[in-house]
Coordinates of C-alpha atoms and ligand atoms in Angstrom, one line a residue:
X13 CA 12.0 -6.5 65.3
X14 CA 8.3 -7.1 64.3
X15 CA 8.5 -4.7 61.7
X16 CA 11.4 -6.9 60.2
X17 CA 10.1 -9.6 60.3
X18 CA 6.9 -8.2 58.9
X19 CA 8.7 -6.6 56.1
X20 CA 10.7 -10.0 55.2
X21 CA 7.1 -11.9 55.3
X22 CA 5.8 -9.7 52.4
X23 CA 8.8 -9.6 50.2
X24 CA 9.2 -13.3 50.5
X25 CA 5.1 -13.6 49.6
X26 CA 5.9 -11.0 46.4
X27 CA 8.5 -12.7 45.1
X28 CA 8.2 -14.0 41.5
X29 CA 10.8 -16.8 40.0
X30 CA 10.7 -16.9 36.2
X31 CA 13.8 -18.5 35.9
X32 CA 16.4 -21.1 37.8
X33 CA 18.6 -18.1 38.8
X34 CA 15.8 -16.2 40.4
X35 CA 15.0 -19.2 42.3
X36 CA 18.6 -19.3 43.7
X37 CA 18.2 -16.0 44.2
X38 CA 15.2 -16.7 46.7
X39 CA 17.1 -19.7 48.2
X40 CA 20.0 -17.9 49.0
X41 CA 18.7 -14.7 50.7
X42 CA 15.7 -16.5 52.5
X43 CA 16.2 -20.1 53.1
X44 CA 20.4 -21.0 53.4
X45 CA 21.7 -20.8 56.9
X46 CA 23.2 -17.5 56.0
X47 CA 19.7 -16.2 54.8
X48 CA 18.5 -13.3 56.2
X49 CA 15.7 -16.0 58.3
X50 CA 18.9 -17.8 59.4
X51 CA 20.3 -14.8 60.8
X52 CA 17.5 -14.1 62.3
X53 CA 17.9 -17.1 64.0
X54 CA 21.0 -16.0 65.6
X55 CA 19.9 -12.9 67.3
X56 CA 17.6 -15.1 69.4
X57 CA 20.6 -15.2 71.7
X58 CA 20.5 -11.0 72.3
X59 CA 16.6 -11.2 72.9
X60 CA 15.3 -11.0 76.3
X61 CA 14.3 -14.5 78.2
X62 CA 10.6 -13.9 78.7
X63 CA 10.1 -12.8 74.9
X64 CA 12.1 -15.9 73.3
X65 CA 9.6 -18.3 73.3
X66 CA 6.7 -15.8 71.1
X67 CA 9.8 -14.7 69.0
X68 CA 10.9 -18.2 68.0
X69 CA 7.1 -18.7 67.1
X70 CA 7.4 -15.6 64.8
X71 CA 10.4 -16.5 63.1
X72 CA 9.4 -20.5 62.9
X73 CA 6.3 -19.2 61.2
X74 CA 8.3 -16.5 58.7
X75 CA 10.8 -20.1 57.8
X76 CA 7.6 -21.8 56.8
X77 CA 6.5 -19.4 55.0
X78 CA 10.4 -18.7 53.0
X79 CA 10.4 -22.7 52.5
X80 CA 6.4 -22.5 51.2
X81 CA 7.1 -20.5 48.8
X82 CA 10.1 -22.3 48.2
X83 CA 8.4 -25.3 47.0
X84 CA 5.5 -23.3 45.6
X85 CA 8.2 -21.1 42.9
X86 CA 9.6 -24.6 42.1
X87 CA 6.4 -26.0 40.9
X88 CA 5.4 -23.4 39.2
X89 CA 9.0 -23.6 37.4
X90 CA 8.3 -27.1 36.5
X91 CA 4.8 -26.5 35.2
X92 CA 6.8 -23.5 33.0
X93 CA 4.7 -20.9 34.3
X94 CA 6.7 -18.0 33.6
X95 CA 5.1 -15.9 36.4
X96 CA 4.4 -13.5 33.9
X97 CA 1.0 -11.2 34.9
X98 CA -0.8 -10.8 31.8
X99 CA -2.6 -8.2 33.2
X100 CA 0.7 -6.0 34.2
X101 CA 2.3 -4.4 31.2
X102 CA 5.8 -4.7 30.8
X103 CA 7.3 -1.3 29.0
X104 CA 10.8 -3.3 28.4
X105 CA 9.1 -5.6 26.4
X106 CA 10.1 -5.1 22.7
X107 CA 7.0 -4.0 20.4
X108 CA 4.7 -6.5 19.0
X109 CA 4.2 -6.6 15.0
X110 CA 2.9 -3.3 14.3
X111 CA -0.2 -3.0 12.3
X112 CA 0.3 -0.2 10.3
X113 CA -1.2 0.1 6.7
X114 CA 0.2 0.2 3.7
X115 CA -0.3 2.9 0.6
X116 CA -2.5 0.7 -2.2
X117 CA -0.3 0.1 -5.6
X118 CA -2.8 1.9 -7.5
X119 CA -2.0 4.9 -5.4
X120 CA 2.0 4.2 -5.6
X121 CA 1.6 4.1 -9.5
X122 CA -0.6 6.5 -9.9
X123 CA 1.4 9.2 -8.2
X124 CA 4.6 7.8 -9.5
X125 CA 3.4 8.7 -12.9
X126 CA 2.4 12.0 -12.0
X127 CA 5.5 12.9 -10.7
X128 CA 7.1 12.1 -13.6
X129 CA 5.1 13.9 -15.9
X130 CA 5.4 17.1 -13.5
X131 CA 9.1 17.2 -14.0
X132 CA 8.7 18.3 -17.5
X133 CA 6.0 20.7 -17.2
X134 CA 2.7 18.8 -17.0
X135 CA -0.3 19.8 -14.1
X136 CA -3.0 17.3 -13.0
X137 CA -6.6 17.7 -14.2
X138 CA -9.4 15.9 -12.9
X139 CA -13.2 15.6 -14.4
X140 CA -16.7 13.7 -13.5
X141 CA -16.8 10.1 -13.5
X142 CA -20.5 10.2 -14.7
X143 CA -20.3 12.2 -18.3
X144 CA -22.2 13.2 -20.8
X145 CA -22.4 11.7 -24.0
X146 CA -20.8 14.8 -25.5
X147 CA -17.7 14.6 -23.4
X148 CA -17.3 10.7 -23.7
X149 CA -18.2 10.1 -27.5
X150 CA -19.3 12.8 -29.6
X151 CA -16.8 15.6 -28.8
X152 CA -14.2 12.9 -29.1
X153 CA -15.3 12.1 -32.7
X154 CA -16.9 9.3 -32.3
X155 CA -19.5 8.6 -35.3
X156 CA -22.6 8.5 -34.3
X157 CA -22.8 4.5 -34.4
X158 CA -19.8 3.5 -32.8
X159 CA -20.0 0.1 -31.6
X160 CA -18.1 1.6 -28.2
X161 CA -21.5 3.2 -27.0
X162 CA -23.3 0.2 -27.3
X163 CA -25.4 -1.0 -24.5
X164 CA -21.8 -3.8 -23.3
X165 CA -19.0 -1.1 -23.5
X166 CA -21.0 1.7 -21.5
X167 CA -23.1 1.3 -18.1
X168 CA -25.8 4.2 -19.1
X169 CA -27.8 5.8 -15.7
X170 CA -31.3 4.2 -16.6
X171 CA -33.6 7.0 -17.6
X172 CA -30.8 9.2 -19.4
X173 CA -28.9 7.3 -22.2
X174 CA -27.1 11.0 -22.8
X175 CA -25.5 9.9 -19.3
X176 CA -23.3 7.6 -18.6
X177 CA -20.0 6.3 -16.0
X178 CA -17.1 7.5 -18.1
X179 CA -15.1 4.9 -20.3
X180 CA -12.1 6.4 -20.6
X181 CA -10.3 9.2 -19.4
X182 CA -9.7 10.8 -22.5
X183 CA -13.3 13.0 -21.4
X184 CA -11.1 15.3 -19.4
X185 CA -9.3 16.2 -22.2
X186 CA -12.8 17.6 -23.6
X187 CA -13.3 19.4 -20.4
X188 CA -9.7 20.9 -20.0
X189 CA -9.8 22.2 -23.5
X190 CA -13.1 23.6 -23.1
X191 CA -12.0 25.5 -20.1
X192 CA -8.8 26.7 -21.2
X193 CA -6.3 28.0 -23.6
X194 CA -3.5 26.0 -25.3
X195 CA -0.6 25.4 -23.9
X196 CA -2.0 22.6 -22.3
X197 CA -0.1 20.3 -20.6
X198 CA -2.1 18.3 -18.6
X199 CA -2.7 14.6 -16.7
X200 CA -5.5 13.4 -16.4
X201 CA -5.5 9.9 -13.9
X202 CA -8.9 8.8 -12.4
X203 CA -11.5 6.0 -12.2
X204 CA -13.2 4.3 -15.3
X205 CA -16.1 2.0 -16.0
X206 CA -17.4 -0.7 -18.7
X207 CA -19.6 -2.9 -18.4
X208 CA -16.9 -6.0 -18.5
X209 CA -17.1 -9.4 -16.6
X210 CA -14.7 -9.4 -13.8
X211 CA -12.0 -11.9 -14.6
X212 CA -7.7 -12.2 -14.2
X213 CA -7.7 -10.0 -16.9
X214 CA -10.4 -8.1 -17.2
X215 CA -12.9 -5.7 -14.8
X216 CA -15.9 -3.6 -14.5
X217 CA -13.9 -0.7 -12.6
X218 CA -10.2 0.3 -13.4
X219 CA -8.2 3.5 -13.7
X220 CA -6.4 5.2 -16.1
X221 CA -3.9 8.2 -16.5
X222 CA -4.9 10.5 -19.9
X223 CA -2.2 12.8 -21.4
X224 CA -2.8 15.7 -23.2
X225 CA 0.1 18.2 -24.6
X226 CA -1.5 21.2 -27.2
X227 CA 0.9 23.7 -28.6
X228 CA 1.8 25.2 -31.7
X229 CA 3.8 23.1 -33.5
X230 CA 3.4 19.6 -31.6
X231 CA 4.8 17.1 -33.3
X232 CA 4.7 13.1 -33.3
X233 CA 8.4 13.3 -32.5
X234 CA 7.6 15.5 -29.3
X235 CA 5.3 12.8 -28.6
X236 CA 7.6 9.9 -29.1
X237 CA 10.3 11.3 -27.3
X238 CA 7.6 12.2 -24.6
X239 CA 6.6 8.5 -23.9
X240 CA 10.4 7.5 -24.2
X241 CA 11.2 9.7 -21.4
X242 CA 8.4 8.6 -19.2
X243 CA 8.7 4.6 -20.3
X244 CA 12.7 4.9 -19.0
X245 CA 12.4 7.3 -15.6
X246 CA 9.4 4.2 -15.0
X247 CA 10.4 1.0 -16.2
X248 CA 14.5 2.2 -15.9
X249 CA 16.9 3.2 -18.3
X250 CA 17.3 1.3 -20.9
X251 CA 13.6 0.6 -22.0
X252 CA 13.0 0.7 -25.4
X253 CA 9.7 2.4 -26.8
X254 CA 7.6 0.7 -30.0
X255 CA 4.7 2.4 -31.5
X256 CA 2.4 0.2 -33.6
X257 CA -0.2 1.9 -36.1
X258 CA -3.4 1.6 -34.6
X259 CA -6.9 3.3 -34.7
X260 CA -8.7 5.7 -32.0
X261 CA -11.6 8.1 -33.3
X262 CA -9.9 11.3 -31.4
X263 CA -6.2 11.1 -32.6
X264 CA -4.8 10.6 -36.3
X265 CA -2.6 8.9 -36.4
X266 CA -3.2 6.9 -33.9
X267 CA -0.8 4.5 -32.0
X268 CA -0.1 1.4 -29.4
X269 CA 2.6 2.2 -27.4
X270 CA 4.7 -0.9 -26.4
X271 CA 7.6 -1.2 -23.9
X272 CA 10.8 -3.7 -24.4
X273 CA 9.8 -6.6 -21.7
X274 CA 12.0 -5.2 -19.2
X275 CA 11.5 -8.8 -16.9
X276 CA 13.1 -10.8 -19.2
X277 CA 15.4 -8.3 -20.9
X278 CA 13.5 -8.9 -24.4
X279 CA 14.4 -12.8 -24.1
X280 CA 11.1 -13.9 -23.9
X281 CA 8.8 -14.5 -21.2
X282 CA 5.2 -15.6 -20.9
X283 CA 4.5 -11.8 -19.4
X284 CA 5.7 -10.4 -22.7
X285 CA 4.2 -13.9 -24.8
X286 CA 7.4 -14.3 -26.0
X287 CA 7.3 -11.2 -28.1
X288 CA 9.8 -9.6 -26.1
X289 CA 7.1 -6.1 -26.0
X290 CA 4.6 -5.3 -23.6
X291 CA 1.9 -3.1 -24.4
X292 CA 0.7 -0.2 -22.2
X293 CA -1.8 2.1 -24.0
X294 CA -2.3 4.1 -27.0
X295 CA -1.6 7.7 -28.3
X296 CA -1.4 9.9 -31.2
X297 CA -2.0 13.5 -32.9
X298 CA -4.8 15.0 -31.7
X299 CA -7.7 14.6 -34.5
X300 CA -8.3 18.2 -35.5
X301 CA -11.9 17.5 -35.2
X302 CA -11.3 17.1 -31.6
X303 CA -9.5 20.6 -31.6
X304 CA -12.6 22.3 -33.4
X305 CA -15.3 20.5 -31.1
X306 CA -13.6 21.7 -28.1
X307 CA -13.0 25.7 -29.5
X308 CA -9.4 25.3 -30.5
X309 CA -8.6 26.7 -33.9
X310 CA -6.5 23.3 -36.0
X311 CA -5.2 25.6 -38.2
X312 CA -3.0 27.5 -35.5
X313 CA -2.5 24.7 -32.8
X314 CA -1.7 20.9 -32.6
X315 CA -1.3 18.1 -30.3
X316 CA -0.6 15.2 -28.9
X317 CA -2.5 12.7 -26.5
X318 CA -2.1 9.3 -24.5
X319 CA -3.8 7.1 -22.2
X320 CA -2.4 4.4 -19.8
X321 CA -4.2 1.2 -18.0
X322 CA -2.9 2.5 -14.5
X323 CA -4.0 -1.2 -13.3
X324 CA -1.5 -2.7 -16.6
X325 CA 1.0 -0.8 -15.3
X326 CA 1.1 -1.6 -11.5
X327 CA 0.8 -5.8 -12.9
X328 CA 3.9 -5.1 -15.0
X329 CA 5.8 -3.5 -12.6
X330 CA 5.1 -5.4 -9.4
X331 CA 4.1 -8.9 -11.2
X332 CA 0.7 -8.7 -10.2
X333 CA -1.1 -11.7 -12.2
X334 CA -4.9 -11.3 -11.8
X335 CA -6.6 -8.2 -11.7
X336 CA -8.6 -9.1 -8.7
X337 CA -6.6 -8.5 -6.4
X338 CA -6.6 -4.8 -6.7
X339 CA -10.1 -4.5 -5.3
X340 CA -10.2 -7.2 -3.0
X341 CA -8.2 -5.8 -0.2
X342 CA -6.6 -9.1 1.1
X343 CA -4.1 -7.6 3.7
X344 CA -1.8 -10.7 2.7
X345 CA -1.4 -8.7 -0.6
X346 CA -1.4 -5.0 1.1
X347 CA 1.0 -6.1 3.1
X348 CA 3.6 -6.6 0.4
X349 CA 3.7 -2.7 -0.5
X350 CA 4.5 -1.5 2.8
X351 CA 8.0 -0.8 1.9
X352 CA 7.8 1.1 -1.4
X353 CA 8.6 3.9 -1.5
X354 CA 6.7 6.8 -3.6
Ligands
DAH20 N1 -9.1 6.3 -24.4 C1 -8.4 5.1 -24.9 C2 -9.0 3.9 -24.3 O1 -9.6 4.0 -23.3 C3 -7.0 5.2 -24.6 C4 -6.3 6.3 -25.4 C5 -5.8 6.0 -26.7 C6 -6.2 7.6 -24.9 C7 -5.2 7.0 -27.4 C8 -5.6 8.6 -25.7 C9 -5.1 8.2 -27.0 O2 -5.5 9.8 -25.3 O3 -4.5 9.2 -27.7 O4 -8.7 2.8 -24.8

């Protein structure tokens, strides 16, 4: 009988009440008259005489104790202490907010580009991000006096102005053609430096993705319908492709390749400046200069070549409006790529 009452001491000291029903709980199996204390109560009648009066102290005591903690669960009720242990862990809770990462848009753009281009044949090429002059400029065609080498264009390593943090991607070209033999087809995406102040529009560090396709018999229609194909798996279907007459020292002719505003459907929009195009980067034939100064005979072999802001593209297709916020790493931002997919 000890051990009972014992046993009904400790389970009424463990017991927890987080809510009214609990606390009914508790009232009904330890303080109503037909509690287990009540009955309890009862069997008095079957215990010997000379043991009654030391049993109805046991069992006056175990009452107090139910109607203690009686009181003691209500309070704590009122108070709205949940009874919850913060130091027990609960496995039925539900998970908190997970704090996975999320892949940067650079990355997603980057290797949504590639994939593109290695559906139709092209590898991925890589090359230094500090060059040579050769490789950045002169190889490239670039005279001599180029206003691009100048001292606010290029960061130069002190000490060496034949080296230099890249400019441009179009250097890999340089280096795939050296080391290999048409065909090429090749992408070239990586990091790129100028010495630029950092603004909405403008920084000091960016990236972009460099195309290069030499054959025989390259044409500017293999090119065009090259970018056409890439501007509508990217953008979506029904993207339109402009290319304006422009000027770069390694390609004749040379081009800006524009896409129809595909947020406003060519209606006009201040991303587009009411123009209704966006631009995204520049191509044309490669200059048979070029060819010669990287071992490729002009007369057998041409080609074509592009290069894309990879930062340009990730603002137009995610709305991104300052450039900043590439680099800064606020998670607020992160966060909103967690659930593309790549
Ligand atoms: N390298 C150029 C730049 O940084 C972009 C470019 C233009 C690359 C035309 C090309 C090209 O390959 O054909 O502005």
């Amino acid at each position: 009988m000890k051990e009972k009452v014992e046993a009904l001491k400790n389970e009424i000291l463990a017991f927890s009440a987080t809510n009214q029903n609990e606390l009914e709980q508790f009232r009904l199996r330890f303080i109503s008259r037909k509690s287990v204390v009540g009955e309890l109560f009862n069997e008095m009648k079957n215990v010997a005489p000379e043991e009654r009066k030391s049993f109805g102290q046991v069992l006056n005591e175990l009452k107090n104790t139910a109607q203690d903690k009686f009181k003691e669960l209500i309070a704590s009720l009122e108070k709205g202490d949940n009874g919850f242990d913060e130091n027990v862990i609960d496995p039925t809770l539900p998970p908190s907010d997970d704090k996975l990462g999320s892949i940067h848009p650079l990355t997603i753009t980057k290797a949504r580009i590639v994939e593109i281009f290695k559906r139709i044949g092209f590898n991925v090429s890589e090359g230094p991000e500090i060059e040579d002059d050769w490789h950045n400029f002169s190889a490239l065609n670039f005279p001599e006096n180029h206003p691009a080498r100048e001292m606010q264009d290029t960061f130069f390593i002190e000490k060496d102005p034949d080296i230099a943090l890249r400019t441009h991607t179009s250097s890999v070209q340089v280096r795939v053609m050296e080391n290999g033999k048409p065909p090429i087809r090749t992408l070239s995406p990586g990091r790129v430096f100028r010495n630029e102040a950092i603004s909405a529009r403008a920084h000091c560090v960016f990236h972009q993705v460099e195309g290069l396709y030499i054959d025989k018999n390259v044409s500017f229609k293999n090119l065009k319908e090259t970018l056409l194909y890439f501007s509508r798996e990217f953008f979506g279907k029904d993207t339109k492709i402009r290319l304006r007459p422009s000027f770069f020292p390694f390609t004749e002719p040379s081009a800006e390749l524009d896409i129809s505003c595909f947020l406003c459907n060519q209606k006009g929009c201040n991303i587009c400046k009411y123009t209704g195009w966006v631009e995204i980067g520049g191509c044309g034939m490669v200059d048979p200069n070029v060819l010669e100064n990287c071992k490729i005979d002009p007369e057998e072999y041409t080609g074509f070549a592009f290069g894309m802001g990879i930062e340009r593209i990730a603002m137009l297709k995610y709305q991104i409006n300052d450039l900043r916020l590439f680099t800064e790493n606020d998670i607020r931002f992160l966060k909103q790529f967690r659930s593309v997919n790549w």
